[in-house]
Short mmCIF file of C-alpha atoms in Angstrom, two decimals:
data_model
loop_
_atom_site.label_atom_id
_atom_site.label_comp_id
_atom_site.label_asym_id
_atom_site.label_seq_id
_atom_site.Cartn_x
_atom_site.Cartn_y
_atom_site.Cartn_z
CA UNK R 1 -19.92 -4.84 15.34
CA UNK R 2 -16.76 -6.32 14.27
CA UNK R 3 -16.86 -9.72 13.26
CA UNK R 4 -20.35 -10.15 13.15
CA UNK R 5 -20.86 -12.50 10.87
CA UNK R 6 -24.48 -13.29 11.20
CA UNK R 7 -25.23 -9.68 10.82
CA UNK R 8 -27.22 -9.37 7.25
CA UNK R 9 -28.43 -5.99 7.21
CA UNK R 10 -27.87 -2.72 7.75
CA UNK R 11 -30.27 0.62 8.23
CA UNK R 12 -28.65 3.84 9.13
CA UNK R 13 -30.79 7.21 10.70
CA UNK R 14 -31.21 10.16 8.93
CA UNK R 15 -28.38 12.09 11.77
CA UNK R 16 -25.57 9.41 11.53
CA UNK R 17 -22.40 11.84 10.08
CA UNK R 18 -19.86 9.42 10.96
CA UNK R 19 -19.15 5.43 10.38
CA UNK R 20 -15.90 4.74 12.74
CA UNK R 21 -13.34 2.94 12.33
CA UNK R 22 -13.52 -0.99 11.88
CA UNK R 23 -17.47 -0.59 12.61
CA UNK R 24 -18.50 -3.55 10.53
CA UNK R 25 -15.00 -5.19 9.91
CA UNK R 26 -15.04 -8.70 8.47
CA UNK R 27 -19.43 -8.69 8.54
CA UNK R 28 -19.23 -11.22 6.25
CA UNK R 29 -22.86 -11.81 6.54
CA UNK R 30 -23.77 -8.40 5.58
CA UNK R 31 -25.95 -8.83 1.59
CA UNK R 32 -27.14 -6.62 -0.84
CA UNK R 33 -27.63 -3.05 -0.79
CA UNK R 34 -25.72 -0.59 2.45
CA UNK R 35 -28.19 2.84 1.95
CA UNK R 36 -26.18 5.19 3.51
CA UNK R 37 -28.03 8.40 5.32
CA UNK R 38 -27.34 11.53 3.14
CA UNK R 39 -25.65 13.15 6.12
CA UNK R 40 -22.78 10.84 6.55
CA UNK R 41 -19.20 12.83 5.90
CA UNK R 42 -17.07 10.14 6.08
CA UNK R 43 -16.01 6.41 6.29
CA UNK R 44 -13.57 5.38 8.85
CA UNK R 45 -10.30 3.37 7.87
CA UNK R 46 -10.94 -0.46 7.69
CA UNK R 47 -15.03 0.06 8.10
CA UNK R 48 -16.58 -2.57 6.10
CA UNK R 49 -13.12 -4.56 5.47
CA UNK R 50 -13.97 -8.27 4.50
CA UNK R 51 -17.23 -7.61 3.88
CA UNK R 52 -17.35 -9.94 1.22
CA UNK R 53 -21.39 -10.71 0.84
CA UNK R 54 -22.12 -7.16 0.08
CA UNK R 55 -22.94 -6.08 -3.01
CA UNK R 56 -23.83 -2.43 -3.62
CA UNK R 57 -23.76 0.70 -1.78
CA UNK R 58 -25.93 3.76 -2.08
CA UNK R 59 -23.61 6.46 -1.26
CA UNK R 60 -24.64 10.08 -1.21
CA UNK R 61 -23.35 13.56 -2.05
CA UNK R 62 -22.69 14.23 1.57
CA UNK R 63 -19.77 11.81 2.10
CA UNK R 64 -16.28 13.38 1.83
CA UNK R 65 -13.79 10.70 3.30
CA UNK R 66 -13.05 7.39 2.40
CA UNK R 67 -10.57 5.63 4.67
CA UNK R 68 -7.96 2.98 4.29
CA UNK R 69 -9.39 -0.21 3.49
CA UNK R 70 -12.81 1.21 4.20
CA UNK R 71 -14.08 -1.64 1.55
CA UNK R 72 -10.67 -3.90 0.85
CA UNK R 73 -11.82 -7.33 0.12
CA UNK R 74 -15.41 -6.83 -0.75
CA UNK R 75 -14.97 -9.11 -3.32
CA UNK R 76 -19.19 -9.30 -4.49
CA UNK R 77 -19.49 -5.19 -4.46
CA UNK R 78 -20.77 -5.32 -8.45
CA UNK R 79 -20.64 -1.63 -8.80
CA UNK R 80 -19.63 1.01 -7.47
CA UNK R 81 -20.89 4.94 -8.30
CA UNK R 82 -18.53 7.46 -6.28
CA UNK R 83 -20.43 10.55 -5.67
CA UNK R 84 -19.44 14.30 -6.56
CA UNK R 85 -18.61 15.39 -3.15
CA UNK R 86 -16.04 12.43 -2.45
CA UNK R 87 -12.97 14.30 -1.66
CA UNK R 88 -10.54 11.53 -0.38
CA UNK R 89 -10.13 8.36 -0.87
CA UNK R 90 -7.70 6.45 1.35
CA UNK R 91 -4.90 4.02 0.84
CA UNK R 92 -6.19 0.34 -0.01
CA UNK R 93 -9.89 1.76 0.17
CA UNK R 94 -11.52 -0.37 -2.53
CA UNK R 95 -8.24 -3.18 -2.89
CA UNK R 96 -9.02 -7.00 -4.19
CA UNK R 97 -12.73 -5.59 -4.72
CA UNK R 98 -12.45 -8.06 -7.79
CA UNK R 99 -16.24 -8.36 -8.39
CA UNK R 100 -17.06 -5.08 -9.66
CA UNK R 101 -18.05 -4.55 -13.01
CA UNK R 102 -18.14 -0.76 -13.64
CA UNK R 103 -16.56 2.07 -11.14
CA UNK R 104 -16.85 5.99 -11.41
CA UNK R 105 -14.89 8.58 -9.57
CA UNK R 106 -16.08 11.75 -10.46
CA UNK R 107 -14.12 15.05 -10.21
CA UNK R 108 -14.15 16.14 -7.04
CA UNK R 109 -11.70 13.79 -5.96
CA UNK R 110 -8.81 15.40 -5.10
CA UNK R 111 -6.86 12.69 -3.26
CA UNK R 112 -6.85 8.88 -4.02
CA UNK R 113 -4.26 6.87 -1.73
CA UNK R 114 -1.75 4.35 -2.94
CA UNK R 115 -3.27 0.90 -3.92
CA UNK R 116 -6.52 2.66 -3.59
CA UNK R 117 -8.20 -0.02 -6.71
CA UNK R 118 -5.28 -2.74 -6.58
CA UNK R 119 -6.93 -5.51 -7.49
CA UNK R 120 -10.26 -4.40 -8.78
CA UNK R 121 -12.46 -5.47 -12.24
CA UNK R 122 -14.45 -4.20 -14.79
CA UNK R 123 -14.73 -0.59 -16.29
CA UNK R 124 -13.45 2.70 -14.99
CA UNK R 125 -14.77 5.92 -15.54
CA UNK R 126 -12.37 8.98 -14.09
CA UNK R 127 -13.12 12.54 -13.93
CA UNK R 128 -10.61 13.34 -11.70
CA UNK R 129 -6.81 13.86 -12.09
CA UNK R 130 -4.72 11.25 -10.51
CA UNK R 131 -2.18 12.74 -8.96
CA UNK R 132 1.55 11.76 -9.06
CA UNK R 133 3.32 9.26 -7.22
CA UNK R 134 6.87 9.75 -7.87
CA UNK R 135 8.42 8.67 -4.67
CA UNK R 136 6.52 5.44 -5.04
CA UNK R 137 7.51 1.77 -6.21
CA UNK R 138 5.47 0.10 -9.01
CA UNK R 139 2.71 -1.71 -6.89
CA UNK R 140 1.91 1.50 -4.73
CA UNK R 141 -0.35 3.43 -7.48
CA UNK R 142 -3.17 4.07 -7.16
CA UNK R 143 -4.97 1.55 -9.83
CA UNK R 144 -1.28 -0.58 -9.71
CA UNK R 145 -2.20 -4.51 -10.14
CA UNK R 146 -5.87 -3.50 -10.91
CA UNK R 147 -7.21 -5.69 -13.45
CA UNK R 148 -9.69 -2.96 -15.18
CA UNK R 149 -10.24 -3.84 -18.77
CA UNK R 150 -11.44 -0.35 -19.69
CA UNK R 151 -9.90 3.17 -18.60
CA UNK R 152 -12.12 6.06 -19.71
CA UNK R 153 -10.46 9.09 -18.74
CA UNK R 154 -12.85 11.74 -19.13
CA UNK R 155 -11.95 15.72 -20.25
CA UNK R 156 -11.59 17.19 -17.21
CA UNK R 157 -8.53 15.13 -16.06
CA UNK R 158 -5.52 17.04 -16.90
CA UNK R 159 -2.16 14.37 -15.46
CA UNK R 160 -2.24 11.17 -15.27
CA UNK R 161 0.61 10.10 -12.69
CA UNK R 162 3.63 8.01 -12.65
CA UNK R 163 2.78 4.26 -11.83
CA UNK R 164 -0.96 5.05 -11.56
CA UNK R 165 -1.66 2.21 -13.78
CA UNK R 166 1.11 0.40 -13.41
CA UNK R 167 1.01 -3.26 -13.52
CA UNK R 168 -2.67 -3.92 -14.95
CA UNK R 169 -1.98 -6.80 -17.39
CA UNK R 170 -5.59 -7.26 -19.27
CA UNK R 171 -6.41 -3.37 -19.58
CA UNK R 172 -7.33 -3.90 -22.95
CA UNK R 173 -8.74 -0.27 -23.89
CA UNK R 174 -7.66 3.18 -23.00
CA UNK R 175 -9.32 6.26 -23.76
CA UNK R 176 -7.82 9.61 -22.90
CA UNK R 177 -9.84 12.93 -23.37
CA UNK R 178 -7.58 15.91 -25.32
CA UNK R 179 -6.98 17.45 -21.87
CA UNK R 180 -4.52 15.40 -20.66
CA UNK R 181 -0.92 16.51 -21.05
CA UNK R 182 0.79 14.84 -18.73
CA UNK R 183 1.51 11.43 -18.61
CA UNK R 184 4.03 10.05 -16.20
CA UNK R 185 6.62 7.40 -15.85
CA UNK R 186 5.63 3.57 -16.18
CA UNK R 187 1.79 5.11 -16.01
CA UNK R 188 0.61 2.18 -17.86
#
């Protein structure tokens, strides 16, 4: 379905497990709420790039994988509610997503790519460590360049890696739970 750009709306069955690769890339036409089935495992790399009408998704437990720029550029997602479950999260996945207002990632998450949330808005709610990125430059963290104004970082987070944060020039409030002992180089 790539580059359909008169495509509005999307409705998944109940056996989908897989969305592929570049399946709805640049579906710019594509509004409101994507319902995904609660047997989907994962989202291919570059899935719903450019998708820039869409606003929410309903993602459930099910989903594991997040690819690369599965949702880069979905600049009127408003929200966006990462499910326990979510295991990866791939490079780019959620970049220049600079309309949402509030985004969890709960603590499941064990892997979140470089420039996973460049670019993105609002509030941010973690529950999962980030891990560290010392081999990387400044603008490859995983929240480098984001433009959060709030970090909660909740107590089960334990490190906080080098240049995760790196780069975010409004974050205007922080708040790290006791847990946390490890903060790395230029993390902020």
């Amino acid at each position: 379905f790539r580059y359909c750009t008169k495509l509005s709306s999307l409705e998944f069955n109940d056996n989908l497990t897989v969305i592929g690769n570049c399946a709805f890339y640049q579906c710019t036409g594509i509004t409101g709420m994507v319902e995904f089935p609660d047997t989907l495992t994962t989202i291919g790399s570059e899935a719903f790039l450019g998708c820039s009408s869409l606003r929410l998704l309903n993602i459930h437990e099910s989903l594991t994988k997040i690819g690369n720029k599965a949702f880069a550029d979905c600049n009127s997602l408003v929200s966006l509610n990462i499910p326990e479950g979510v295991i990866s999260i791939g490079q780019n996945a959620f970049r220049d997503c600079n309309g949402l207002e509030y985004t969890f990632i709960p603590k499941s998450v064990k892997e979140i790519g470089s420039g996973a949330f460049t670019g993105c808005t609002g509030e941010l709610t973690l529950e999962c460590d980030i891990p560290s990125l010392a081999e990387s430059f400044q603008w490859e963290g995983q929240f480098g360049g984001s433009k959060f104004s709030q970090v909660f970082i909740s107590g089960s987070v334990t490190t906080i890696g080098n240049y995760a944060f790196s780069g975010n020039d409004i974050l205007t409030s922080i708040i790290i739970s006791d847990n946390v002992n490890i903060i790395g180089e230029d993390a902020f």
